[in-house]
Amino acid sequence: QVQLVASGGGLVQPGGSLRLSCAASGSIFRFYAMGWYRQAPGEQRELVATLTSSGRTNYADFVKGRFTISRDNAKNRVNLQMNSLKPEDTAVYYCSTDRGTGSFDSWGQGTQVTVSS
């Protein structure tokens, strides 16, 4: 099982930006699909964005045009640039990977993002 460590969360005002980062172990990281999920209080965990090893991206409708997922294979990292943040973006954000299987079944610890004035 790979180790995933997310960081970069914090408190930001509406309209502000944050950049989340996830460090992943594994010598074949560049072949893994990576993703970000989030869970708000009282809600189920939901997809935010995914990025395949070939560069294909997928975004939830509620973040399209505001969030960007990217990866740095040399550093075994996946990032999530979050712009134009809204209070409803408040959640714990989790890093995930399919570990090359096609299913996102490996998870890291989350990082809290709070959007409030």
PDB file of C-alpha atoms in Angstrom:
ATOM      1  CA  GLN A   1       0.000   0.000   0.000  1.00  0.00           C
ATOM      2  CA  VAL A   2       1.335   3.432  -0.927  1.00  0.00           C
ATOM      3  CA  GLN A   3       1.763   6.199   1.605  1.00  0.00           C
ATOM      4  CA  LEU A   4      -0.113   9.423   0.855  1.00  0.00           C
ATOM      5  CA  VAL A   5       0.419  12.621   2.823  1.00  0.00           C
ATOM      6  CA  ALA A   6      -1.696  15.678   2.039  1.00  0.00           C
ATOM      7  CA  SER A   7      -0.813  19.210   3.066  1.00  0.00           C
ATOM      8  CA  GLY A   8      -1.626  22.824   2.284  1.00  0.00           C
ATOM      9  CA  GLY A   9      -5.027  23.203   3.873  1.00  0.00           C
ATOM     10  CA  GLY A  10      -5.976  26.143   6.001  1.00  0.00           C
ATOM     11  CA  LEU A  11      -8.327  29.053   6.501  1.00  0.00           C
ATOM     12  CA  VAL A  12      -9.016  31.341   3.566  1.00  0.00           C
ATOM     13  CA  GLN A  13     -11.549  34.063   2.786  1.00  0.00           C
ATOM     14  CA  PRO A  14     -14.193  33.598   0.093  1.00  0.00           C
ATOM     15  CA  GLY A  15     -12.663  34.328  -3.296  1.00  0.00           C
ATOM     16  CA  GLY A  16      -9.224  33.372  -2.080  1.00  0.00           C
ATOM     17  CA  SER A  17      -6.890  30.586  -3.145  1.00  0.00           C
ATOM     18  CA  LEU A  18      -5.109  27.597  -1.675  1.00  0.00           C
ATOM     19  CA  ARG A  19      -2.756  25.017  -3.131  1.00  0.00           C
ATOM     20  CA  LEU A  20      -2.938  21.496  -1.775  1.00  0.00           C
ATOM     21  CA  SER A  21      -0.156  18.997  -2.264  1.00  0.00           C
ATOM     22  CA  CYS A  22       0.072  15.246  -1.800  1.00  0.00           C
ATOM     23  CA  ALA A  23       3.285  13.282  -1.532  1.00  0.00           C
ATOM     24  CA  ALA A  24       3.057   9.665  -2.663  1.00  0.00           C
ATOM     25  CA  SER A  25       5.457   6.805  -2.188  1.00  0.00           C
ATOM     26  CA  GLY A  26       6.267   4.252  -4.866  1.00  0.00           C
ATOM     27  CA  SER A  27       8.809   3.934  -7.641  1.00  0.00           C
ATOM     28  CA  ILE A  28       6.075   3.686 -10.288  1.00  0.00           C
ATOM     29  CA  PHE A  29       4.136   6.761  -9.193  1.00  0.00           C
ATOM     30  CA  ARG A  30       4.180   8.087 -12.743  1.00  0.00           C
ATOM     31  CA  PHE A  31       1.955   5.188 -13.809  1.00  0.00           C
ATOM     32  CA  TYR A  32      -0.728   5.846 -11.183  1.00  0.00           C
ATOM     33  CA  ALA A  33      -3.912   7.821 -11.521  1.00  0.00           C
ATOM     34  CA  MET A  34      -4.215  10.365  -8.722  1.00  0.00           C
ATOM     35  CA  GLY A  35      -7.196  12.128  -7.287  1.00  0.00           C
ATOM     36  CA  TRP A  36      -8.598  14.512  -4.737  1.00  0.00           C
ATOM     37  CA  TYR A  37     -11.793  13.897  -2.806  1.00  0.00           C
ATOM     38  CA  ARG A  38     -13.446  15.906  -0.069  1.00  0.00           C
ATOM     39  CA  GLN A  39     -15.881  15.390   2.766  1.00  0.00           C
ATOM     40  CA  ALA A  40     -17.895  18.176   4.353  1.00  0.00           C
ATOM     41  CA  PRO A  41     -19.601  17.882   7.745  1.00  0.00           C
ATOM     42  CA  GLY A  42     -22.678  15.691   7.480  1.00  0.00           C
ATOM     43  CA  GLU A  43     -21.895  14.755   3.884  1.00  0.00           C
ATOM     44  CA  GLN A  44     -20.418  11.756   2.105  1.00  0.00           C
ATOM     45  CA  ARG A  45     -16.983  11.860   0.557  1.00  0.00           C
ATOM     46  CA  GLU A  46     -17.177  13.186  -2.999  1.00  0.00           C
ATOM     47  CA  LEU A  47     -14.923  13.425  -6.032  1.00  0.00           C
ATOM     48  CA  VAL A  48     -13.146  16.721  -6.624  1.00  0.00           C
ATOM     49  CA  ALA A  49     -10.701  15.908  -9.428  1.00  0.00           C
ATOM     50  CA  THR A  50      -8.674  13.061 -10.913  1.00  0.00           C
ATOM     51  CA  LEU A  51      -5.601  12.899 -13.129  1.00  0.00           C
ATOM     52  CA  THR A  52      -4.462   9.804 -15.006  1.00  0.00           C
ATOM     53  CA  SER A  53      -0.894   8.836 -15.829  1.00  0.00           C
ATOM     54  CA  SER A  54      -1.551   9.878 -19.431  1.00  0.00           C
ATOM     55  CA  GLY A  55      -2.671  13.352 -18.409  1.00  0.00           C
ATOM     56  CA  ARG A  56      -6.446  13.052 -18.620  1.00  0.00           C
ATOM     57  CA  THR A  57      -8.298  15.141 -16.065  1.00  0.00           C
ATOM     58  CA  ASN A  58     -11.768  14.871 -14.641  1.00  0.00           C
ATOM     59  CA  TYR A  59     -13.438  17.484 -12.444  1.00  0.00           C
ATOM     60  CA  ALA A  60     -16.597  17.616 -10.447  1.00  0.00           C
ATOM     61  CA  ASP A  61     -19.018  20.165 -11.869  1.00  0.00           C
ATOM     62  CA  PHE A  62     -18.875  22.292  -8.746  1.00  0.00           C
ATOM     63  CA  VAL A  63     -15.136  22.971  -9.161  1.00  0.00           C
ATOM     64  CA  LYS A  64     -14.785  23.258 -12.946  1.00  0.00           C
ATOM     65  CA  GLY A  65     -13.057  26.476 -13.913  1.00  0.00           C
ATOM     66  CA  ARG A  66     -11.875  27.067 -10.356  1.00  0.00           C
ATOM     67  CA  PHE A  67      -9.687  24.088  -9.408  1.00  0.00           C
ATOM     68  CA  THR A  68      -6.766  22.563 -11.298  1.00  0.00           C
ATOM     69  CA  ILE A  69      -5.174  19.188 -10.608  1.00  0.00           C
ATOM     70  CA  SER A  70      -1.573  18.607 -11.657  1.00  0.00           C
ATOM     71  CA  ARG A  71       1.274  16.233 -10.950  1.00  0.00           C
ATOM     72  CA  ASP A  72       5.034  16.371 -10.594  1.00  0.00           C
ATOM     73  CA  ASN A  73       6.301  12.865 -11.266  1.00  0.00           C
ATOM     74  CA  ALA A  74       9.897  13.745 -10.414  1.00  0.00           C
ATOM     75  CA  LYS A  75       8.772  14.644  -6.887  1.00  0.00           C
ATOM     76  CA  ASN A  76       6.039  11.997  -6.582  1.00  0.00           C
ATOM     77  CA  ARG A  77       3.476  14.696  -5.912  1.00  0.00           C
ATOM     78  CA  VAL A  78      -0.013  15.623  -7.016  1.00  0.00           C
ATOM     79  CA  ASN A  79      -1.339  19.132  -6.468  1.00  0.00           C
ATOM     80  CA  LEU A  80      -4.691  20.850  -6.389  1.00  0.00           C
ATOM     81  CA  GLN A  81      -4.753  24.562  -7.093  1.00  0.00           C
ATOM     82  CA  MET A  82      -7.982  25.981  -5.710  1.00  0.00           C
ATOM     83  CA  ASN A  83      -9.064  29.447  -6.810  1.00  0.00           C
ATOM     84  CA  SER A  84     -12.212  31.485  -6.256  1.00  0.00           C
ATOM     85  CA  LEU A  85     -12.964  29.498  -3.142  1.00  0.00           C
ATOM     86  CA  LYS A  86     -16.484  29.479  -1.763  1.00  0.00           C
ATOM     87  CA  PRO A  87     -17.758  28.738   1.746  1.00  0.00           C
ATOM     88  CA  GLU A  88     -19.307  25.532   0.394  1.00  0.00           C
ATOM     89  CA  ASP A  89     -15.806  24.321  -0.489  1.00  0.00           C
ATOM     90  CA  THR A  90     -15.168  23.906   3.224  1.00  0.00           C
ATOM     91  CA  ALA A  91     -14.285  20.261   3.807  1.00  0.00           C
ATOM     92  CA  VAL A  92     -11.534  17.830   4.611  1.00  0.00           C
ATOM     93  CA  TYR A  93      -9.676  17.134   1.377  1.00  0.00           C
ATOM     94  CA  TYR A  94      -8.208  13.686   0.787  1.00  0.00           C
ATOM     95  CA  CYS A  95      -5.544  12.496  -1.614  1.00  0.00           C
ATOM     96  CA  SER A  96      -6.144   9.187  -3.374  1.00  0.00           C
ATOM     97  CA  THR A  97      -4.582   6.905  -5.964  1.00  0.00           C
ATOM     98  CA  ASP A  98      -5.642   3.897  -7.979  1.00  0.00           C
ATOM     99  CA  ARG A  99      -2.154   2.430  -7.624  1.00  0.00           C
ATOM    100  CA  GLY A 100      -2.394   1.420 -11.266  1.00  0.00           C
ATOM    101  CA  THR A 101      -5.525  -0.710 -10.788  1.00  0.00           C
ATOM    102  CA  GLY A 102      -8.107   1.697 -12.174  1.00  0.00           C
ATOM    103  CA  SER A 103      -9.907   1.951  -8.835  1.00  0.00           C
ATOM    104  CA  PHE A 104      -9.282   4.633  -6.226  1.00  0.00           C
ATOM    105  CA  ASP A 105      -8.854   2.412  -3.210  1.00  0.00           C
ATOM    106  CA  SER A 106      -5.778   3.931  -1.562  1.00  0.00           C
ATOM    107  CA  TRP A 107      -6.239   6.967   0.658  1.00  0.00           C
ATOM    108  CA  GLY A 108      -4.143   9.353   2.639  1.00  0.00           C
ATOM    109  CA  GLN A 109      -4.985  11.449   5.655  1.00  0.00           C
ATOM    110  CA  GLY A 110      -6.952  14.565   4.885  1.00  0.00           C
ATOM    111  CA  THR A 111      -6.159  18.240   5.173  1.00  0.00           C
ATOM    112  CA  GLN A 112      -8.775  20.716   6.377  1.00  0.00           C
ATOM    113  CA  VAL A 113      -9.854  23.547   4.095  1.00  0.00           C
ATOM    114  CA  THR A 114     -12.041  26.216   5.635  1.00  0.00           C
ATOM    115  CA  VAL A 115     -13.466  29.058   3.553  1.00  0.00           C
ATOM    116  CA  SER A 116     -14.952  31.748   5.738  1.00  0.00           C
ATOM    117  CA  SER A 117     -14.962  35.486   6.229  1.00  0.00           C
TER     118      SER A 117
END
